[in-house]
Amino acid sequence: MIIIMLGAQGTGKGTVAGLISEQMGWPQISTGDIFRKNISEKTALGIEASKYTEKGELVPDEITVPMVEDRLNWEDAQEGAILDGFPRTIEQAEKLDEMLKRNNKKVDLVINLVTPKEEIIDRMLTRRVCSNQECKATYNIKLHPPVKEGICDKCGAPLKQRADDSDPEAIKKRLEIYEEKTCPLVEYYKNKGVIRTEEVSVAVNRMGKDVAEDIVKEIKNK
Ligand code: AMP
């Protein structure tokens, strides 16, 4: 089963994807995480990608698309995978459809998370991530703080703020790109009949973990 997480930055895509991944045993494939790992390891891909990620711009498809195709071919992704951060444009969605078709697969479910904009910006500024690249757990100092301040509950490594989360200009740029390039994907997947929109917000008292719980229950009941 191929699941795609859709939604602006800070809506909790990573949280929902991580919980479904844990419960179903399918990998969470986050293009942002793959880029960040390569950047910290200073690989050729990472050095090239950082030119774009630092400014909040999209990394070109020539780099991103083959990277995703390669990851989807790993053994652990054959039963299912949760794509988090890809596709981000109509072109990427079309390329994904083509690569899945070559393997007799298709996009089965698109989870579209919607959160009010003011809440999103606040969540990005208060998001903290585990500095251990193998762990990558995500926290929020207001909504979901670690037990011990600044320390990851799961692995004990220090927490840090993502470089692009601390720069208000980069946050603004990412949200603009989301509106312009990624929002049209909602229509694209609506037309395919695979989208499920979920409001995730303090205002409606529904958070990522509630969405993940419902979806896992439904998948297991099928
Ligand atoms: P994220 O962790 O999903 O917010 O991604 C962090 C950064 O990685 C983005 O701001 C982009 O620069 C880059 N990135 C992640 N996914 C993609 C993608 N599908 N296409 C192009 N660039 C991406």
PDB file of C-alpha atoms and ligand atoms in Angstrom:
ATOM      1  CA  MET A   1       0.000   0.000   0.000  1.00  0.00           C
ATOM      2  CA  ILE A   2       1.429   3.379  -1.014  1.00  0.00           C
ATOM      3  CA  ILE A   3       0.382   6.263   1.251  1.00  0.00           C
ATOM      4  CA  ILE A   4       1.223   9.904   0.625  1.00  0.00           C
ATOM      5  CA  MET A   5       1.253  12.586   3.301  1.00  0.00           C
ATOM      6  CA  LEU A   6       0.080  15.956   2.039  1.00  0.00           C
ATOM      7  CA  GLY A   7      -0.176  19.195   4.010  1.00  0.00           C
ATOM      8  CA  ALA A   8       1.834  22.332   4.681  1.00  0.00           C
ATOM      9  CA  GLN A   9       4.992  22.252   6.775  1.00  0.00           C
ATOM     10  CA  GLY A  10       4.238  21.973  10.473  1.00  0.00           C
ATOM     11  CA  THR A  11       0.850  20.254  10.106  1.00  0.00           C
ATOM     12  CA  GLY A  12       2.243  17.040  11.586  1.00  0.00           C
ATOM     13  CA  LYS A  13       2.852  14.949   8.447  1.00  0.00           C
ATOM     14  CA  GLY A  14       5.989  13.471   9.974  1.00  0.00           C
ATOM     15  CA  THR A  15       4.183  12.538  13.189  1.00  0.00           C
ATOM     16  CA  VAL A  16       1.308  10.826  11.373  1.00  0.00           C
ATOM     17  CA  ALA A  17       3.671   9.068   8.938  1.00  0.00           C
ATOM     18  CA  GLY A  18       5.917   7.894  11.797  1.00  0.00           C
ATOM     19  CA  LEU A  19       3.010   6.418  13.761  1.00  0.00           C
ATOM     20  CA  ILE A  20       1.547   4.598  10.746  1.00  0.00           C
ATOM     21  CA  SER A  21       5.046   3.334   9.904  1.00  0.00           C
ATOM     22  CA  GLU A  22       5.527   1.959  13.447  1.00  0.00           C
ATOM     23  CA  GLN A  23       2.136   0.254  13.479  1.00  0.00           C
ATOM     24  CA  MET A  24       2.223  -1.207   9.964  1.00  0.00           C
ATOM     25  CA  GLY A  25       5.957  -1.960   9.692  1.00  0.00           C
ATOM     26  CA  TRP A  26       6.233   0.022   6.466  1.00  0.00           C
ATOM     27  CA  PRO A  27       9.041   2.570   6.026  1.00  0.00           C
ATOM     28  CA  GLN A  28       8.401   6.291   6.329  1.00  0.00           C
ATOM     29  CA  ILE A  29      10.180   7.797   3.353  1.00  0.00           C
ATOM     30  CA  SER A  30      10.796  11.464   4.098  1.00  0.00           C
ATOM     31  CA  THR A  31      12.633  13.290   1.310  1.00  0.00           C
ATOM     32  CA  GLY A  32      13.487  16.112   3.764  1.00  0.00           C
ATOM     33  CA  ASP A  33      15.095  13.583   6.158  1.00  0.00           C
ATOM     34  CA  ILE A  34      17.058  11.948   3.321  1.00  0.00           C
ATOM     35  CA  PHE A  35      18.359  15.364   2.258  1.00  0.00           C
ATOM     36  CA  ARG A  36      19.247  16.338   5.847  1.00  0.00           C
ATOM     37  CA  LYS A  37      21.138  13.049   6.357  1.00  0.00           C
ATOM     38  CA  ASN A  38      23.112  13.586   3.139  1.00  0.00           C
ATOM     39  CA  ILE A  39      23.803  17.209   4.080  1.00  0.00           C
ATOM     40  CA  SER A  40      25.152  16.250   7.515  1.00  0.00           C
ATOM     41  CA  GLU A  41      27.302  13.508   5.940  1.00  0.00           C
ATOM     42  CA  LYS A  42      28.499  15.973   3.263  1.00  0.00           C
ATOM     43  CA  THR A  43      27.783  13.572   0.387  1.00  0.00           C
ATOM     44  CA  ALA A  44      27.783  14.965  -3.183  1.00  0.00           C
ATOM     45  CA  LEU A  45      23.967  14.813  -3.170  1.00  0.00           C
ATOM     46  CA  GLY A  46      23.879  16.624   0.181  1.00  0.00           C
ATOM     47  CA  ILE A  47      26.241  19.415  -0.924  1.00  0.00           C
ATOM     48  CA  GLU A  48      24.105  20.035  -4.039  1.00  0.00           C
ATOM     49  CA  ALA A  49      20.779  19.788  -2.155  1.00  0.00           C
ATOM     50  CA  SER A  50      21.867  22.205   0.615  1.00  0.00           C
ATOM     51  CA  LYS A  51      22.056  25.038  -1.940  1.00  0.00           C
ATOM     52  CA  TYR A  52      18.262  24.781  -2.156  1.00  0.00           C
ATOM     53  CA  THR A  53      17.157  23.532   1.273  1.00  0.00           C
ATOM     54  CA  GLU A  54      18.952  26.390   3.083  1.00  0.00           C
ATOM     55  CA  LYS A  55      16.835  28.919   1.217  1.00  0.00           C
ATOM     56  CA  GLY A  56      13.627  26.925   1.587  1.00  0.00           C
ATOM     57  CA  GLU A  57      13.544  26.227  -2.165  1.00  0.00           C
ATOM     58  CA  LEU A  58      12.695  22.902  -3.801  1.00  0.00           C
ATOM     59  CA  VAL A  59      15.598  20.669  -4.786  1.00  0.00           C
ATOM     60  CA  PRO A  60      15.474  20.035  -8.586  1.00  0.00           C
ATOM     61  CA  ASP A  61      13.627  16.936  -9.825  1.00  0.00           C
ATOM     62  CA  GLU A  62      16.802  15.542 -11.473  1.00  0.00           C
ATOM     63  CA  ILE A  63      18.096  14.943  -7.936  1.00  0.00           C
ATOM     64  CA  THR A  64      14.858  14.278  -6.025  1.00  0.00           C
ATOM     65  CA  VAL A  65      12.961  11.902  -8.323  1.00  0.00           C
ATOM     66  CA  PRO A  66      15.711   9.238  -8.831  1.00  0.00           C
ATOM     67  CA  MET A  67      16.430   9.413  -5.086  1.00  0.00           C
ATOM     68  CA  VAL A  68      12.792   8.503  -4.303  1.00  0.00           C
ATOM     69  CA  GLU A  69      12.647   5.825  -7.010  1.00  0.00           C
ATOM     70  CA  ASP A  70      15.759   4.184  -5.579  1.00  0.00           C
ATOM     71  CA  ARG A  71      14.342   4.238  -2.032  1.00  0.00           C
ATOM     72  CA  LEU A  72      11.001   2.754  -3.144  1.00  0.00           C
ATOM     73  CA  ASN A  73      12.875  -0.181  -4.687  1.00  0.00           C
ATOM     74  CA  TRP A  74      14.380  -1.274  -1.376  1.00  0.00           C
ATOM     75  CA  GLU A  75      13.151  -4.605  -0.044  1.00  0.00           C
ATOM     76  CA  ASP A  76      11.519  -3.049   3.042  1.00  0.00           C
ATOM     77  CA  ALA A  77       9.183  -0.917   0.912  1.00  0.00           C
ATOM     78  CA  GLN A  78       7.677  -3.696  -1.163  1.00  0.00           C
ATOM     79  CA  GLU A  79       4.592  -4.263   1.002  1.00  0.00           C
ATOM     80  CA  GLY A  80       3.945  -0.653   1.788  1.00  0.00           C
ATOM     81  CA  ALA A  81       5.505   2.774   2.235  1.00  0.00           C
ATOM     82  CA  ILE A  82       4.497   6.175   3.542  1.00  0.00           C
ATOM     83  CA  LEU A  83       5.849   9.042   1.474  1.00  0.00           C
ATOM     84  CA  ASP A  84       6.348  12.177   3.538  1.00  0.00           C
ATOM     85  CA  GLY A  85       7.366  15.289   1.596  1.00  0.00           C
ATOM     86  CA  PHE A  86       7.076  13.785  -1.878  1.00  0.00           C
ATOM     87  CA  PRO A  87       5.453  14.540  -4.292  1.00  0.00           C
ATOM     88  CA  ARG A  88       5.456  18.306  -3.875  1.00  0.00           C
ATOM     89  CA  THR A  89       4.506  19.352  -7.414  1.00  0.00           C
ATOM     90  CA  ILE A  90       2.194  18.036 -10.139  1.00  0.00           C
ATOM     91  CA  GLU A  91       5.298  17.030 -12.160  1.00  0.00           C
ATOM     92  CA  GLN A  92       6.587  14.950  -9.241  1.00  0.00           C
ATOM     93  CA  ALA A  93       3.130  13.357  -8.811  1.00  0.00           C
ATOM     94  CA  GLU A  94       3.092  12.372 -12.492  1.00  0.00           C
ATOM     95  CA  LYS A  95       6.615  10.959 -12.256  1.00  0.00           C
ATOM     96  CA  LEU A  96       5.600   9.012  -9.143  1.00  0.00           C
ATOM     97  CA  ASP A  97       2.587   7.541 -10.973  1.00  0.00           C
ATOM     98  CA  GLU A  98       4.888   6.443 -13.802  1.00  0.00           C
ATOM     99  CA  MET A  99       7.450   4.820 -11.514  1.00  0.00           C
ATOM    100  CA  LEU A 100       4.753   3.001  -9.513  1.00  0.00           C
ATOM    101  CA  LYS A 101       3.046   1.798 -12.703  1.00  0.00           C
ATOM    102  CA  ARG A 102       6.302   0.212 -13.871  1.00  0.00           C
ATOM    103  CA  ASN A 103       6.076  -1.930 -10.695  1.00  0.00           C
ATOM    104  CA  ASN A 104       2.318  -2.617 -10.964  1.00  0.00           C
ATOM    105  CA  LYS A 105       1.638  -0.309  -8.030  1.00  0.00           C
ATOM    106  CA  LYS A 106      -0.350   2.881  -7.522  1.00  0.00           C
ATOM    107  CA  VAL A 107      -1.013   5.573  -4.946  1.00  0.00           C
ATOM    108  CA  ASP A 108      -3.615   3.995  -2.637  1.00  0.00           C
ATOM    109  CA  LEU A 109      -4.257   6.753  -0.097  1.00  0.00           C
ATOM    110  CA  VAL A 110      -3.389  10.443   0.233  1.00  0.00           C
ATOM    111  CA  ILE A 111      -3.742  11.905   3.727  1.00  0.00           C
ATOM    112  CA  ASN A 112      -4.180  15.658   3.446  1.00  0.00           C
ATOM    113  CA  LEU A 113      -3.587  17.469   6.749  1.00  0.00           C
ATOM    114  CA  VAL A 114      -5.048  20.947   7.174  1.00  0.00           C
ATOM    115  CA  THR A 115      -4.101  23.355   9.993  1.00  0.00           C
ATOM    116  CA  PRO A 116      -4.762  27.125  10.416  1.00  0.00           C
ATOM    117  CA  LYS A 117      -1.792  29.207   9.198  1.00  0.00           C
ATOM    118  CA  GLU A 118      -1.070  30.996  12.526  1.00  0.00           C
ATOM    119  CA  GLU A 119      -0.891  27.634  14.253  1.00  0.00           C
ATOM    120  CA  ILE A 120       1.465  26.310  11.539  1.00  0.00           C
ATOM    121  CA  ILE A 121       4.010  29.125  11.932  1.00  0.00           C
ATOM    122  CA  ASP A 122       3.965  28.750  15.715  1.00  0.00           C
ATOM    123  CA  ARG A 123       4.466  24.991  15.398  1.00  0.00           C
ATOM    124  CA  MET A 124       7.441  25.411  13.060  1.00  0.00           C
ATOM    125  CA  LEU A 125       9.120  27.841  15.456  1.00  0.00           C
ATOM    126  CA  THR A 126       8.543  25.511  18.432  1.00  0.00           C
ATOM    127  CA  ARG A 127       9.457  22.251  16.612  1.00  0.00           C
ATOM    128  CA  ARG A 128      12.592  20.441  17.783  1.00  0.00           C
ATOM    129  CA  VAL A 129      14.162  17.365  16.213  1.00  0.00           C
ATOM    130  CA  CYS A 130      16.515  14.722  17.544  1.00  0.00           C
ATOM    131  CA  SER A 131      20.088  15.394  16.388  1.00  0.00           C
ATOM    132  CA  ASN A 132      20.693  11.647  16.010  1.00  0.00           C
ATOM    133  CA  GLN A 133      20.162  10.950  12.294  1.00  0.00           C
ATOM    134  CA  GLU A 134      19.186   7.348  12.989  1.00  0.00           C
ATOM    135  CA  CYS A 135      16.413   8.462  15.384  1.00  0.00           C
ATOM    136  CA  LYS A 136      15.022  11.722  13.971  1.00  0.00           C
ATOM    137  CA  ALA A 137      12.187  11.871  16.546  1.00  0.00           C
ATOM    138  CA  THR A 138      10.217  15.122  16.407  1.00  0.00           C
ATOM    139  CA  TYR A 139       8.988  17.162  19.366  1.00  0.00           C
ATOM    140  CA  ASN A 140       7.223  20.416  19.988  1.00  0.00           C
ATOM    141  CA  ILE A 141       8.251  22.395  23.038  1.00  0.00           C
ATOM    142  CA  LYS A 142       4.644  23.522  23.578  1.00  0.00           C
ATOM    143  CA  LEU A 143       2.449  20.659  22.336  1.00  0.00           C
ATOM    144  CA  HIS A 144       4.632  17.594  22.733  1.00  0.00           C
ATOM    145  CA  PRO A 145       7.720  18.390  24.850  1.00  0.00           C
ATOM    146  CA  PRO A 146      10.333  15.761  25.745  1.00  0.00           C
ATOM    147  CA  VAL A 147      10.344  14.515  29.348  1.00  0.00           C
ATOM    148  CA  LYS A 148      13.765  16.123  29.937  1.00  0.00           C
ATOM    149  CA  GLU A 149      14.218  19.516  28.333  1.00  0.00           C
ATOM    150  CA  GLY A 150      16.429  19.434  25.229  1.00  0.00           C
ATOM    151  CA  ILE A 151      16.934  15.639  25.324  1.00  0.00           C
ATOM    152  CA  CYS A 152      15.320  13.011  23.087  1.00  0.00           C
ATOM    153  CA  ASP A 153      13.022  10.611  25.019  1.00  0.00           C
ATOM    154  CA  LYS A 154      13.795   7.784  22.594  1.00  0.00           C
ATOM    155  CA  CYS A 155      17.591   7.825  22.321  1.00  0.00           C
ATOM    156  CA  GLY A 156      18.941  10.440  24.772  1.00  0.00           C
ATOM    157  CA  ALA A 157      20.619  12.571  22.088  1.00  0.00           C
ATOM    158  CA  PRO A 158      20.343  16.379  22.252  1.00  0.00           C
ATOM    159  CA  LEU A 159      17.408  17.998  20.446  1.00  0.00           C
ATOM    160  CA  LYS A 160      17.980  20.805  17.989  1.00  0.00           C
ATOM    161  CA  GLN A 161      16.030  23.211  15.864  1.00  0.00           C
ATOM    162  CA  ARG A 162      16.077  22.616  12.109  1.00  0.00           C
ATOM    163  CA  ALA A 163      18.083  25.333  10.309  1.00  0.00           C
ATOM    164  CA  ASP A 164      15.121  26.166   8.059  1.00  0.00           C
ATOM    165  CA  ASP A 165      12.695  26.342  11.030  1.00  0.00           C
ATOM    166  CA  SER A 166      14.629  29.117  12.785  1.00  0.00           C
ATOM    167  CA  ASP A 167      14.691  31.469   9.803  1.00  0.00           C
ATOM    168  CA  PRO A 168      11.366  33.337   9.380  1.00  0.00           C
ATOM    169  CA  GLU A 169      12.251  34.136   5.733  1.00  0.00           C
ATOM    170  CA  ALA A 170      12.823  30.442   4.931  1.00  0.00           C
ATOM    171  CA  ILE A 171       9.534  29.547   6.689  1.00  0.00           C
ATOM    172  CA  LYS A 172       7.664  32.154   4.633  1.00  0.00           C
ATOM    173  CA  LYS A 173       9.271  30.913   1.417  1.00  0.00           C
ATOM    174  CA  ARG A 174       8.351  27.284   2.169  1.00  0.00           C
ATOM    175  CA  LEU A 175       4.726  28.196   2.877  1.00  0.00           C
ATOM    176  CA  GLU A 176       4.543  30.228  -0.348  1.00  0.00           C
ATOM    177  CA  ILE A 177       5.934  27.322  -2.355  1.00  0.00           C
ATOM    178  CA  TYR A 178       3.422  25.026  -0.653  1.00  0.00           C
ATOM    179  CA  GLU A 179       0.485  27.250  -1.653  1.00  0.00           C
ATOM    180  CA  GLU A 180       1.693  27.662  -5.213  1.00  0.00           C
ATOM    181  CA  LYS A 181       3.147  24.271  -6.116  1.00  0.00           C
ATOM    182  CA  THR A 182       1.870  21.656  -3.678  1.00  0.00           C
ATOM    183  CA  CYS A 183      -1.750  22.763  -3.108  1.00  0.00           C
ATOM    184  CA  PRO A 184      -2.734  21.812  -6.701  1.00  0.00           C
ATOM    185  CA  LEU A 185      -1.972  18.205  -5.702  1.00  0.00           C
ATOM    186  CA  VAL A 186      -5.150  18.182  -3.598  1.00  0.00           C
ATOM    187  CA  GLU A 187      -7.197  18.535  -6.785  1.00  0.00           C
ATOM    188  CA  TYR A 188      -4.967  16.038  -8.627  1.00  0.00           C
ATOM    189  CA  TYR A 189      -5.604  13.332  -6.044  1.00  0.00           C
ATOM    190  CA  LYS A 190      -9.264  14.311  -5.561  1.00  0.00           C
ATOM    191  CA  ASN A 191      -9.760  13.475  -9.231  1.00  0.00           C
ATOM    192  CA  LYS A 192      -8.221  10.065  -8.624  1.00  0.00           C
ATOM    193  CA  GLY A 193     -10.587   9.502  -5.663  1.00  0.00           C
ATOM    194  CA  VAL A 194      -7.822   8.674  -3.181  1.00  0.00           C
ATOM    195  CA  ILE A 195      -7.665  11.763  -0.968  1.00  0.00           C
ATOM    196  CA  ARG A 196      -8.712  11.967   2.668  1.00  0.00           C
ATOM    197  CA  THR A 197      -8.652  15.430   4.242  1.00  0.00           C
ATOM    198  CA  GLU A 198      -8.185  15.731   8.006  1.00  0.00           C
ATOM    199  CA  GLU A 199      -8.212  18.906  10.088  1.00  0.00           C
ATOM    200  CA  VAL A 200      -5.421  18.736  12.628  1.00  0.00           C
ATOM    201  CA  SER A 201      -5.609  21.592  15.073  1.00  0.00           C
ATOM    202  CA  VAL A 202      -5.701  22.555  18.717  1.00  0.00           C
ATOM    203  CA  ALA A 203      -8.974  24.367  17.909  1.00  0.00           C
ATOM    204  CA  VAL A 204     -10.787  21.120  17.015  1.00  0.00           C
ATOM    205  CA  ASN A 205      -8.843  19.081  19.572  1.00  0.00           C
ATOM    206  CA  ARG A 206      -7.661  16.613  16.934  1.00  0.00           C
ATOM    207  CA  MET A 207      -3.950  15.992  16.602  1.00  0.00           C
ATOM    208  CA  GLY A 208      -1.747  13.832  14.403  1.00  0.00           C
ATOM    209  CA  LYS A 209      -1.844  10.845  16.714  1.00  0.00           C
ATOM    210  CA  ASP A 210      -5.674  10.734  16.532  1.00  0.00           C
ATOM    211  CA  VAL A 211      -5.554  10.738  12.719  1.00  0.00           C
ATOM    212  CA  ALA A 212      -2.896   8.006  12.656  1.00  0.00           C
ATOM    213  CA  GLU A 213      -4.855   5.823  15.104  1.00  0.00           C
ATOM    214  CA  ASP A 214      -8.045   6.011  12.982  1.00  0.00           C
ATOM    215  CA  ILE A 215      -6.218   5.264   9.744  1.00  0.00           C
ATOM    216  CA  VAL A 216      -4.275   2.308  11.132  1.00  0.00           C
ATOM    217  CA  LYS A 217      -7.521   0.847  12.519  1.00  0.00           C
ATOM    218  CA  GLU A 218      -9.168   1.162   9.115  1.00  0.00           C
ATOM    219  CA  ILE A 219      -6.226  -0.368   7.225  1.00  0.00           C
ATOM    220  CA  LYS A 220      -6.099  -3.305   9.647  1.00  0.00           C
ATOM    221  CA  ASN A 221      -9.876  -3.861   9.356  1.00  0.00           C
ATOM    222  CA  LYS A 222      -9.739  -4.043   5.560  1.00  0.00           C
TER     223      LYS A 222
HETATM  224  P1  AMP B   1      10.772  18.978   4.645  1.00  0.00           P
HETATM  225  O1  AMP B   1      11.507  18.282   5.745  1.00  0.00           O
HETATM  226  O2  AMP B   1       9.771  18.075   3.968  1.00  0.00           O
HETATM  227  O3  AMP B   1      10.177  20.287   5.080  1.00  0.00           O
HETATM  228  O4  AMP B   1      11.865  19.319   3.520  1.00  0.00           O
HETATM  229  C1  AMP B   1      12.969  20.169   3.793  1.00  0.00           C
HETATM  230  C2  AMP B   1      13.535  20.708   2.477  1.00  0.00           C
HETATM  231  O5  AMP B   1      13.994  19.616   1.649  1.00  0.00           O
HETATM  232  C3  AMP B   1      12.520  21.442   1.595  1.00  0.00           C
HETATM  233  O6  AMP B   1      12.345  22.808   1.989  1.00  0.00           O
HETATM  234  C4  AMP B   1      13.165  21.292   0.224  1.00  0.00           C
HETATM  235  O7  AMP B   1      14.262  22.190   0.080  1.00  0.00           O
HETATM  236  C5  AMP B   1      13.725  19.878   0.268  1.00  0.00           C
HETATM  237  N1  AMP B   1      12.725  18.885  -0.219  1.00  0.00           N
HETATM  238  C6  AMP B   1      12.077  17.941   0.518  1.00  0.00           C
HETATM  239  N2  AMP B   1      11.237  17.215  -0.250  1.00  0.00           N
HETATM  240  C7  AMP B   1      11.359  17.712  -1.509  1.00  0.00           C
HETATM  241  C8  AMP B   1      10.734  17.406  -2.758  1.00  0.00           C
HETATM  242  N3  AMP B   1       9.792  16.438  -2.865  1.00  0.00           N
HETATM  243  N4  AMP B   1      11.116  18.116  -3.851  1.00  0.00           N
HETATM  244  C9  AMP B   1      12.063  19.076  -3.768  1.00  0.00           C
HETATM  245  N5  AMP B   1      12.670  19.446  -2.623  1.00  0.00           N
HETATM  246  C10 AMP B   1      12.323  18.774  -1.492  1.00  0.00           C
END
